[in-house]
Short mmCIF file of C-alpha atoms and ligand atoms in Angstrom, two decimals:
data_model
loop_
_atom_site.label_atom_id
_atom_site.label_comp_id
_atom_site.label_asym_id
_atom_site.label_seq_id
_atom_site.Cartn_x
_atom_site.Cartn_y
_atom_site.Cartn_z
CA MET A 29 235.18 38.75 318.28
CA LEU A 30 235.80 42.28 319.18
CA SER A 31 239.00 43.94 317.91
CA LEU A 32 240.98 47.02 318.38
CA SER A 33 243.57 48.53 316.21
CA ILE A 34 245.64 51.38 317.22
CA GLN A 35 248.11 51.10 314.01
CA ASN A 36 247.44 54.50 312.43
CA CYS A 37 248.42 56.40 315.94
CA LEU A 38 251.87 54.89 315.51
CA ARG A 39 254.60 56.67 314.55
CA SER A 40 255.42 54.27 311.95
CA ARG A 41 252.34 55.09 310.29
CA ILE A 42 251.24 58.80 310.57
CA GLY A 43 254.31 60.47 310.62
CA SER A 44 255.56 62.66 313.20
CA ARG A 45 252.51 63.07 314.69
CA GLY A 46 251.96 59.24 315.46
CA ILE A 47 253.08 57.98 318.55
CA ALA A 48 256.49 56.07 319.11
CA PRO A 49 256.06 52.37 320.68
CA ALA A 50 258.71 53.50 323.07
CA GLU A 51 256.21 56.40 324.46
CA ILE A 52 253.64 53.55 324.97
CA GLY A 53 256.12 50.92 327.10
CA LYS A 54 256.40 54.03 329.57
CA TYR A 55 252.51 53.77 330.78
CA ARG A 56 252.75 50.42 331.35
CA SER A 57 252.65 50.53 335.05
CA ASN A 58 250.34 53.48 335.24
CA LEU A 59 248.13 51.27 333.50
CA GLU A 60 248.99 48.36 335.78
CA SER A 61 248.01 50.61 338.87
CA ALA A 62 245.14 51.78 337.83
CA ARG A 63 243.77 48.71 336.69
CA GLY A 64 244.79 47.37 340.30
CA SER A 65 242.89 50.38 341.74
CA LEU A 66 239.78 50.01 339.74
CA GLU A 67 240.03 46.71 340.70
CA SER A 68 240.06 47.07 344.57
CA ARG A 69 237.35 49.27 344.50
CA ARG A 70 235.18 46.51 342.56
CA LYS A 71 236.52 44.12 345.06
CA SER A 72 235.20 46.63 348.01
CA GLY A 73 231.62 46.78 345.69
CA ARG A 74 232.22 50.18 344.79
CA LEU A 75 232.15 49.94 341.27
CA GLY A 76 228.89 48.12 340.35
CA PHE A 77 229.17 48.53 336.69
CA PHE A 78 231.83 45.11 336.52
CA GLU A 79 229.30 42.80 338.45
CA LEU A 80 226.61 43.98 335.40
CA PRO A 81 227.40 41.16 333.41
CA TYR A 82 227.21 38.38 335.71
CA ASN A 83 223.14 38.96 336.55
CA GLU A 84 221.94 36.84 334.68
CA GLY A 85 219.31 36.00 337.05
CA GLU A 86 218.20 39.89 337.00
CA ALA A 87 218.08 38.84 332.80
CA GLY A 88 215.55 36.22 333.10
CA ARG A 89 213.42 38.30 335.47
CA MET A 90 213.28 41.06 332.24
CA GLU A 91 212.95 38.18 329.82
CA ALA A 92 209.96 36.80 332.00
CA ALA A 93 208.43 40.48 332.01
CA ALA A 94 208.88 40.88 328.59
CA ARG A 95 207.30 37.83 327.48
CA GLU A 96 203.99 38.94 330.21
CA TRP A 97 203.58 42.15 327.75
CA LYS A 98 204.50 40.28 324.23
CA GLY A 99 200.59 40.09 323.28
CA ARG A 100 198.78 42.11 325.64
CA TYR A 101 200.49 45.19 324.26
CA ASP A 102 202.12 47.23 321.47
CA ASN A 103 204.01 50.15 322.62
CA PHE A 104 206.90 50.53 325.28
CA VAL A 105 208.06 53.67 326.62
CA VAL A 106 210.87 54.71 328.28
CA ILE A 107 211.01 58.17 330.79
CA GLY A 108 214.46 58.73 331.65
CA ILE A 109 217.29 61.46 330.36
CA GLY A 110 220.85 61.06 329.94
CA GLY A 111 222.33 57.98 331.41
CA SER A 112 218.42 56.48 331.59
CA ALA A 113 217.93 56.71 328.02
CA LEU A 114 220.89 56.93 325.49
CA GLY A 115 221.64 53.32 326.35
CA ASN A 116 218.46 52.42 325.47
CA ILE A 117 217.75 54.07 322.07
CA ALA A 118 221.32 52.82 321.57
CA LEU A 119 220.44 48.77 322.32
CA GLN A 120 217.26 49.52 319.62
CA SER A 121 218.76 51.32 316.78
CA ALA A 122 221.77 48.30 316.88
CA LEU A 123 220.06 45.53 317.57
CA ARG A 124 216.69 45.65 315.81
CA HIS A 125 215.41 46.66 312.86
CA PRO A 126 215.84 50.11 311.25
CA ASN A 127 212.05 50.75 310.73
CA TRP A 128 211.41 49.15 313.53
CA ASN A 129 208.06 51.18 314.78
CA LEU A 130 206.81 51.02 311.20
CA LEU A 131 206.59 46.92 311.37
CA SER A 132 203.35 44.69 311.61
CA ALA A 133 202.97 43.04 315.06
CA LYS A 134 203.83 39.73 313.46
CA GLU A 135 207.14 41.25 311.48
CA ARG A 136 208.33 42.28 315.44
CA ARG A 137 207.21 38.78 316.97
CA GLY A 138 205.45 40.18 319.51
CA GLY A 139 208.48 42.43 320.21
CA LEU A 140 207.01 46.30 321.41
CA ARG A 141 207.64 49.16 319.34
CA LEU A 142 210.02 51.29 321.38
CA PHE A 143 209.31 55.21 322.20
CA VAL A 144 212.22 57.28 324.49
CA PRO A 145 211.20 60.51 324.29
CA ASP A 146 214.51 62.04 326.55
CA ASN A 147 213.61 65.40 326.49
CA VAL A 148 210.87 67.87 328.17
CA ASP A 149 210.20 69.88 325.21
CA PRO A 150 206.42 70.21 324.80
CA ASN A 151 206.27 69.67 321.10
CA LEU A 152 207.53 65.98 321.40
CA ILE A 153 205.09 65.29 324.33
CA ARG A 154 202.57 66.36 323.01
CA GLY A 155 203.24 64.41 319.50
CA LEU A 156 203.83 61.62 321.54
CA LEU A 157 200.65 61.72 323.43
CA ASP A 158 198.90 62.08 319.75
CA ALA A 159 200.15 59.59 318.21
CA LEU A 160 199.89 56.84 321.02
CA ASP A 161 197.66 54.44 321.91
CA VAL A 162 198.20 54.35 326.17
CA LYS A 163 195.67 51.63 326.37
CA LYS A 164 198.11 49.06 324.36
CA THR A 165 201.44 50.83 325.79
CA VAL A 166 203.77 49.84 328.75
CA PHE A 167 205.70 52.94 330.65
CA ASN A 168 208.84 52.31 332.16
CA VAL A 169 209.86 55.13 334.52
CA VAL A 170 213.66 55.10 334.49
CA SER A 171 215.72 57.15 337.68
CA LYS A 172 217.96 56.33 339.63
CA SER A 173 217.63 59.35 342.04
CA GLY A 174 213.96 59.23 341.24
CA THR A 175 213.94 63.31 341.56
CA THR A 176 215.12 63.95 337.99
CA ALA A 177 212.72 66.75 337.13
CA GLU A 178 212.63 65.56 333.57
CA CYS A 179 211.53 62.16 334.48
CA LEU A 180 209.21 62.81 337.07
CA ALA A 181 207.44 65.82 334.15
CA ASN A 182 207.25 63.40 331.34
CA TYR A 183 205.58 60.59 333.88
CA PHE A 184 203.05 62.80 335.79
CA ILE A 185 201.69 63.71 332.15
CA LEU A 186 202.73 60.31 330.80
CA ARG A 187 200.56 58.54 333.65
CA ARG A 188 197.52 61.15 333.93
CA GLU A 189 196.91 60.29 330.63
CA LEU A 190 197.15 56.75 330.55
CA GLU A 191 194.08 57.14 333.84
CA ARG A 192 192.67 59.29 331.57
CA LYS A 193 192.20 56.92 329.16
CA ALA A 194 192.49 52.93 330.72
CA GLY A 195 191.30 53.83 334.30
CA LYS A 196 193.13 54.27 337.78
CA ASP A 197 194.36 50.79 337.85
CA ALA A 198 196.10 50.82 334.68
CA ALA A 199 198.77 52.40 336.46
CA LYS A 200 199.73 49.26 338.49
CA LYS A 201 199.76 47.08 335.21
CA GLN A 202 200.89 49.24 332.55
CA ILE A 203 203.96 51.60 334.50
CA VAL A 204 207.09 49.61 335.53
CA PHE A 205 209.62 51.70 337.47
CA THR A 206 213.75 51.01 337.41
CA THR A 207 214.98 52.99 340.29
CA ASP A 208 217.92 53.24 343.18
CA PRO A 209 216.94 50.20 345.62
CA GLU A 210 215.52 51.75 348.61
CA LYS A 211 215.72 56.06 347.92
CA GLY A 212 213.96 58.11 345.86
CA TYR A 213 210.75 59.75 344.84
CA LEU A 214 210.09 56.74 342.82
CA ARG A 215 210.74 53.70 345.16
CA GLU A 216 208.04 55.39 347.54
CA VAL A 217 205.82 55.66 345.11
CA SER A 218 206.05 51.89 343.90
CA ARG A 219 206.18 50.28 347.58
CA ARG A 220 202.64 53.22 348.17
CA GLU A 221 201.10 52.06 345.17
CA GLY A 222 202.37 48.67 344.50
CA ILE A 223 204.01 49.34 341.17
CA PRO A 224 206.25 46.92 340.78
CA ALA A 225 209.60 47.88 339.86
CA PHE A 226 212.74 46.55 338.80
CA ASP A 227 216.64 47.82 341.14
CA ILE A 228 219.32 49.72 339.63
CA PRO A 229 222.12 48.68 341.75
CA ALA A 230 223.16 51.95 344.19
CA ASN A 231 226.43 51.06 343.49
CA VAL A 232 225.96 51.57 339.48
CA GLY A 233 225.90 55.19 337.90
CA GLY A 234 223.55 56.56 335.29
CA ARG A 235 225.60 56.20 332.33
CA PHE A 236 227.37 53.10 333.46
CA SER A 237 223.72 51.43 334.24
CA VAL A 238 222.79 50.38 330.55
CA LEU A 239 223.50 46.67 330.95
CA SER A 240 220.95 47.12 334.64
CA PRO A 241 217.63 46.99 334.26
CA VAL A 242 217.82 50.87 332.84
CA GLY A 243 219.04 49.45 329.37
CA LEU A 244 218.17 45.77 329.91
CA LEU A 245 213.92 45.83 330.60
CA SER A 246 213.64 47.79 326.76
CA ALA A 247 215.97 45.56 325.13
CA ALA A 248 213.80 42.60 326.48
CA ALA A 249 210.89 44.35 325.82
CA THR A 250 211.63 45.16 322.39
CA GLY A 251 212.95 41.19 321.51
CA ILE A 252 216.80 42.00 322.20
CA SER A 253 218.60 39.04 324.12
CA VAL A 254 219.86 40.26 326.99
CA LYS A 255 221.61 37.58 328.13
CA GLU A 256 223.31 37.66 324.60
CA LEU A 257 224.26 40.93 325.61
CA LEU A 258 225.55 40.36 329.34
CA ARG A 259 227.45 37.44 327.62
CA GLY A 260 229.09 39.29 325.22
CA ALA A 261 230.08 41.69 328.12
CA ARG A 262 231.46 39.23 330.34
CA THR A 263 233.83 38.20 327.46
CA MET A 264 235.47 41.12 327.58
CA ALA A 265 235.39 41.77 330.95
CA GLU A 266 237.56 38.42 331.26
CA ARG A 267 239.52 39.49 328.29
CA CYS A 268 240.41 42.69 329.92
CA ARG A 269 241.06 41.35 333.39
CA THR A 270 243.34 38.63 332.26
CA SER A 271 245.21 40.44 329.50
CA PRO A 272 248.95 42.52 329.86
CA VAL A 273 247.78 45.81 330.04
CA LEU A 274 249.00 46.57 326.74
CA LYS A 275 247.26 43.86 324.95
CA ASP A 276 244.03 44.97 327.17
CA PRO A 277 241.93 47.08 324.19
CA ALA A 278 239.84 48.66 327.40
CA SER A 279 243.55 49.79 329.05
CA LEU A 280 245.05 50.93 325.08
CA TYR A 281 242.24 52.63 324.37
CA ALA A 282 242.08 54.75 327.50
CA LEU A 283 245.91 55.19 326.72
CA VAL A 284 246.31 56.34 323.46
CA HIS A 285 243.74 59.20 323.99
CA HIS A 286 245.41 60.15 326.97
CA ILE A 287 248.34 60.97 325.32
CA TYR A 288 247.02 62.48 322.94
CA MET A 289 245.36 65.03 325.35
CA LYS A 290 249.13 65.60 326.31
CA LYS A 291 249.99 66.29 322.61
CA GLY A 292 247.27 68.93 322.35
CA SER A 293 244.40 66.51 320.71
CA PRO A 294 241.37 66.57 322.97
CA ILE A 295 239.05 66.39 320.53
CA HIS A 296 237.83 62.76 320.63
CA VAL A 297 235.73 61.86 317.48
CA MET A 298 233.59 58.69 317.40
CA MET A 299 232.40 57.57 314.15
CA PRO A 300 230.82 54.59 313.45
CA TYR A 301 230.78 53.80 310.00
CA SER A 302 227.47 51.68 310.90
CA HIS A 303 224.06 53.20 310.39
CA GLN A 304 223.02 50.70 313.31
CA LEU A 305 225.94 51.25 315.62
CA ARG A 306 225.25 55.44 315.26
CA ASP A 307 223.82 56.15 318.55
CA MET A 308 226.37 54.02 320.01
CA ALA A 309 228.59 57.07 319.48
CA ASP A 310 226.20 59.00 321.03
CA TRP A 311 225.29 57.15 323.80
CA PHE A 312 229.40 56.87 324.46
CA ARG A 313 229.47 60.96 324.14
CA GLN A 314 227.55 61.00 327.38
CA LEU A 315 229.94 57.95 329.03
CA TRP A 316 233.05 60.00 328.23
CA ALA A 317 232.41 63.89 328.22
CA GLU A 318 230.27 63.62 332.07
CA SER A 319 232.85 60.98 333.16
CA LEU A 320 235.93 62.70 332.48
CA GLY A 321 235.59 66.32 332.28
CA LYS A 322 235.80 67.82 335.85
CA LYS A 323 236.86 70.89 337.58
CA LEU A 324 239.22 68.97 340.26
CA ASP A 325 241.64 66.15 340.45
CA ARG A 326 241.36 63.46 343.34
CA LYS A 327 243.23 65.59 345.09
CA GLY A 328 240.87 68.47 344.82
CA GLY A 329 243.71 70.29 343.06
CA GLN A 330 241.39 72.77 339.95
CA VAL A 331 242.53 71.17 336.99
CA PHE A 332 239.96 71.99 334.85
CA ALA A 333 240.41 68.66 332.75
CA GLY A 334 238.39 66.47 330.16
CA PRO A 335 238.39 65.53 326.48
CA THR A 336 235.75 66.56 324.12
CA PRO A 337 233.97 63.71 322.70
CA VAL A 338 232.31 63.84 319.58
CA LYS A 339 230.10 61.79 317.60
CA ALA A 340 230.38 61.82 313.69
CA LEU A 341 229.12 59.38 310.75
CA GLY A 342 230.05 57.23 308.42
CA VAL A 343 229.05 57.66 305.35
CA THR A 344 227.09 60.89 305.99
CA ASP A 345 229.85 63.26 307.83
CA GLN A 346 231.79 62.41 304.95
CA HIS A 347 229.89 65.40 303.70
CA SER A 348 229.74 67.15 306.93
CA GLN A 349 232.88 66.79 309.06
CA VAL A 350 235.52 65.01 307.49
CA GLN A 351 237.36 68.25 305.57
CA LEU A 352 237.70 69.53 308.75
CA TYR A 353 239.46 66.65 310.58
CA MET A 354 241.44 66.51 307.47
CA GLU A 355 242.53 69.83 307.29
CA GLY A 356 241.78 71.25 310.30
CA PRO A 357 243.52 71.83 313.59
CA HIS A 358 245.88 69.36 314.62
CA ASP A 359 243.69 68.35 318.03
CA LYS A 360 241.72 65.41 317.41
CA VAL A 361 241.84 61.81 317.55
CA ILE A 362 239.27 60.29 315.62
CA THR A 363 237.81 56.33 316.10
CA PHE A 364 235.98 54.42 313.56
CA LEU A 365 233.98 51.77 314.27
CA SER A 366 233.86 49.12 311.43
CA VAL A 367 231.47 45.97 311.30
CA LYS A 368 232.85 43.44 309.11
CA ASP A 369 229.73 41.98 307.43
CA PHE A 370 226.12 43.82 307.35
CA GLY A 371 224.22 40.54 307.49
CA GLY A 372 223.49 41.34 303.80
CA ASP A 373 223.65 43.97 300.99
CA VAL A 374 222.14 45.51 298.52
CA ALA A 375 223.01 45.68 294.77
CA ILE A 376 223.10 48.90 292.58
CA PRO A 377 221.39 47.96 289.47
CA ALA A 378 223.61 48.83 286.11
CA ARG A 379 222.60 51.83 284.47
CA ASP A 380 223.74 53.92 281.50
CA GLY A 381 227.34 51.91 281.63
CA HIS A 382 227.68 54.11 284.92
CA TYR A 383 230.80 52.29 287.06
CA LEU A 384 228.44 52.06 289.77
CA GLY A 385 226.17 49.19 288.15
CA GLY A 386 227.25 45.83 289.59
CA LYS A 387 229.07 46.80 292.58
CA SER A 388 226.40 46.71 295.97
CA LEU A 389 225.93 49.51 298.61
CA ALA A 390 228.63 47.16 301.56
CA ARG A 391 231.46 47.28 298.91
CA LEU A 392 230.37 51.53 298.61
CA PHE A 393 230.42 51.71 302.60
CA LYS A 394 233.41 50.08 303.21
CA ALA A 395 235.47 51.79 300.16
CA GLU A 396 234.26 55.02 301.14
CA GLU A 397 235.49 53.85 305.04
CA ARG A 398 238.68 52.62 303.71
CA ALA A 399 239.85 55.68 301.94
CA THR A 400 238.63 58.32 304.60
CA ILE A 401 240.72 56.29 306.98
CA ALA A 402 243.48 56.40 304.34
CA ALA A 403 242.92 59.65 303.33
CA LEU A 404 243.24 60.99 307.30
CA SER A 405 246.12 58.51 308.10
CA SER A 406 248.21 60.39 304.99
CA GLN A 407 247.72 63.39 306.99
CA GLY A 408 249.25 62.45 310.38
CA ARG A 409 245.53 62.20 311.32
CA PRO A 410 245.63 59.38 314.37
CA ASN A 411 242.95 57.17 314.35
CA LEU A 412 241.86 54.17 315.64
CA ALA A 413 239.66 51.03 314.64
CA ILE A 414 237.34 49.21 316.80
CA THR A 415 235.90 46.35 314.64
CA LEU A 416 232.69 44.35 315.04
CA PRO A 417 232.60 41.12 313.50
CA LYS A 418 228.65 41.76 313.12
CA VAL A 419 226.47 43.61 314.49
CA THR A 420 225.25 41.19 317.11
CA GLU A 421 223.98 41.48 320.76
CA GLU A 422 227.15 39.66 321.91
CA SER A 423 229.03 42.16 319.91
CA VAL A 424 227.67 45.26 321.43
CA GLY A 425 227.80 43.67 324.93
CA GLU A 426 231.60 43.49 324.03
CA LEU A 427 231.45 47.41 323.30
CA ILE A 428 229.97 48.76 325.89
CA PHE A 429 231.77 47.16 328.30
CA MET A 430 235.03 47.80 326.96
CA LEU A 431 234.06 51.34 326.33
CA GLU A 432 232.87 51.85 330.04
CA LEU A 433 236.27 50.44 331.04
CA SER A 434 238.07 52.55 328.91
CA THR A 435 236.11 55.80 330.71
CA ALA A 436 236.89 54.26 334.09
CA ILE A 437 240.64 53.66 333.20
CA MET A 438 240.85 56.77 331.76
CA GLY A 439 239.31 58.58 334.73
CA GLU A 440 241.74 57.10 336.44
CA LEU A 441 245.05 58.20 334.38
CA MET A 442 243.92 61.79 334.48
CA ASP A 443 243.66 61.70 338.36
CA ILE A 444 239.96 62.75 338.50
CA ASN A 445 236.58 60.68 339.46
CA ALA A 446 235.32 59.22 336.63
CA PHE A 447 232.23 58.49 338.41
CA ASP A 448 230.68 61.94 339.74
CA GLN A 449 229.08 64.67 337.98
CA PRO A 450 228.82 67.31 340.47
CA GLY A 451 228.56 70.08 337.51
CA VAL A 452 225.07 68.31 336.05
CA GLU A 453 223.77 68.46 339.67
CA GLN A 454 224.42 72.57 339.90
CA GLY A 455 222.14 72.88 337.43
CA LYS A 456 219.85 70.32 338.16
CA LEU A 457 219.62 72.18 341.97
CA LEU A 458 219.18 75.33 340.51
CA THR A 459 215.79 73.94 338.06
CA TYR A 460 214.26 73.16 340.99
CA ALA A 461 214.94 76.00 342.38
CA LEU A 462 213.17 78.44 339.32
CA MET A 463 210.50 75.21 339.70
CA GLY A 464 209.78 76.87 343.58
CA ARG A 465 210.53 73.08 345.07
CA LYS A 466 210.58 73.89 348.72
CA GLY A 467 213.90 74.13 350.01
CA PHE A 468 215.76 74.98 347.21
CA GLY A 469 215.30 79.06 346.80
CA HIS A 470 218.67 79.80 348.41
CA HIS A 471 220.30 77.85 345.48
CA LEU A 472 219.05 81.17 343.37
CA LYS A 473 220.81 83.80 345.20
CA SER A 474 223.67 83.64 344.35
CA PHE A 475 222.89 83.07 340.73
CA ARG A 476 220.29 85.94 340.79
CA LYS A 477 222.89 87.90 337.80
CA TRP A 478 222.96 85.43 335.19
CA LEU A 479 219.82 84.28 335.28
O1 LIG B 21 225.18 59.18 334.43
C1 LIG B 21 224.67 59.84 335.14
O2 LIG B 21 224.60 60.11 336.37
C2 LIG B 21 223.27 61.41 334.73
O3 LIG B 21 223.37 61.62 333.22
C3 LIG B 21 222.25 60.72 334.44
O4 LIG B 21 221.99 59.55 334.06
C4 LIG B 21 220.86 61.80 334.46
O5 LIG B 21 221.08 62.65 335.35
C5 LIG B 21 219.03 61.22 334.57
O6 LIG B 21 219.72 61.13 336.13
P1 LIG B 21 218.50 59.78 336.44
O7 LIG B 21 218.66 58.73 336.44
O8 LIG B 21 218.73 60.14 338.79
O9 LIG B 21 216.94 60.33 336.50
#
């Protein structure tokens, strides 16, 4: 079972920059009402992410689709961006071989290679076209709104390439959409052309959608057990629901960060000591930033609030960031993602009587993690640890749900709406105007000076 330790945020451990137990106790009723308010919105069907772990029927449909693709195709390309791509990348690097795309089909046990070109840099897309055998590829176009420019541009390009090389009929067999059940351009095309589509429930927002077909279809295509992922998420959902608030990991994680924001530490670093979990930090960065960075509170008052999430990686960033974390401004809280069992180890051979000889990489990795945690704590630098027994579908499901729920609770504590993104929308509208989309030209007027 995943565990959360906040020990190194307590005054008893890190001195005056730590939190006193009484400070935590003071927030019990705030946390209770945060959880209560989320629960009533869940019951009224407004927060669909709560329900995703229970959608086993959908998991079965995705696994059936993946079985169809196995053996017939080699590659799976996710065409999406933001919440429609980051979770896919995170699941893949957490739960598949680090060089998955270089393995043979046999080594992949029929699982497809995965590509997630989540940008519109022409160099990236040209490079993909150069390398990809489109006849052996399934294209999953993922967009909640079905209108995002980056996603549609890449879809148009890749679809043309597919039709050129595999014929017009290939689209129906090799393209699958994941989109809103009713609205948007992709849904319209699916209806008109008979392109198969999976649903993103209308009440699930992009960055909370990794446990829907958004993240799970590509996972199933590469052979990840989506049922196990959902099982882990359910375990966490039940644990958080039934624990007293100050024992519920999602509430506690949010609360510690909320207290530190008030103490002047708004920079929240996530530093996995697991190469497999590096992209979970990237996924979390979007979740935390886009959900919590808001100009207005819920009463409409200007607050310009929000933490700044930072992604780091142990041990790599010991040689890049840790100097700053140790001696720079006291404005950070660091979360270590820790793993007990790496599922294997590599011995360091003896050479020249060197002290490293005869030890192992896991021992070195763990020693560096412990040393960094101890060094930071000794300098009064608050840090938390989320520990996974092992990186498995189940523990990753637990982690994802805990961080999603924590984000929602943090939004309640900050009294902002964690589920919208008006700041992103403005850039989207302006891009439409710049790209000549009909009806959007007027957005240019007020920005002319900056453009
Ligand atoms: O969390 C969000 O809502 C965003 O990051 C979206 O995921 C992103 O903008 C992509 O949107 P869409 O899935 O509608 O293409």
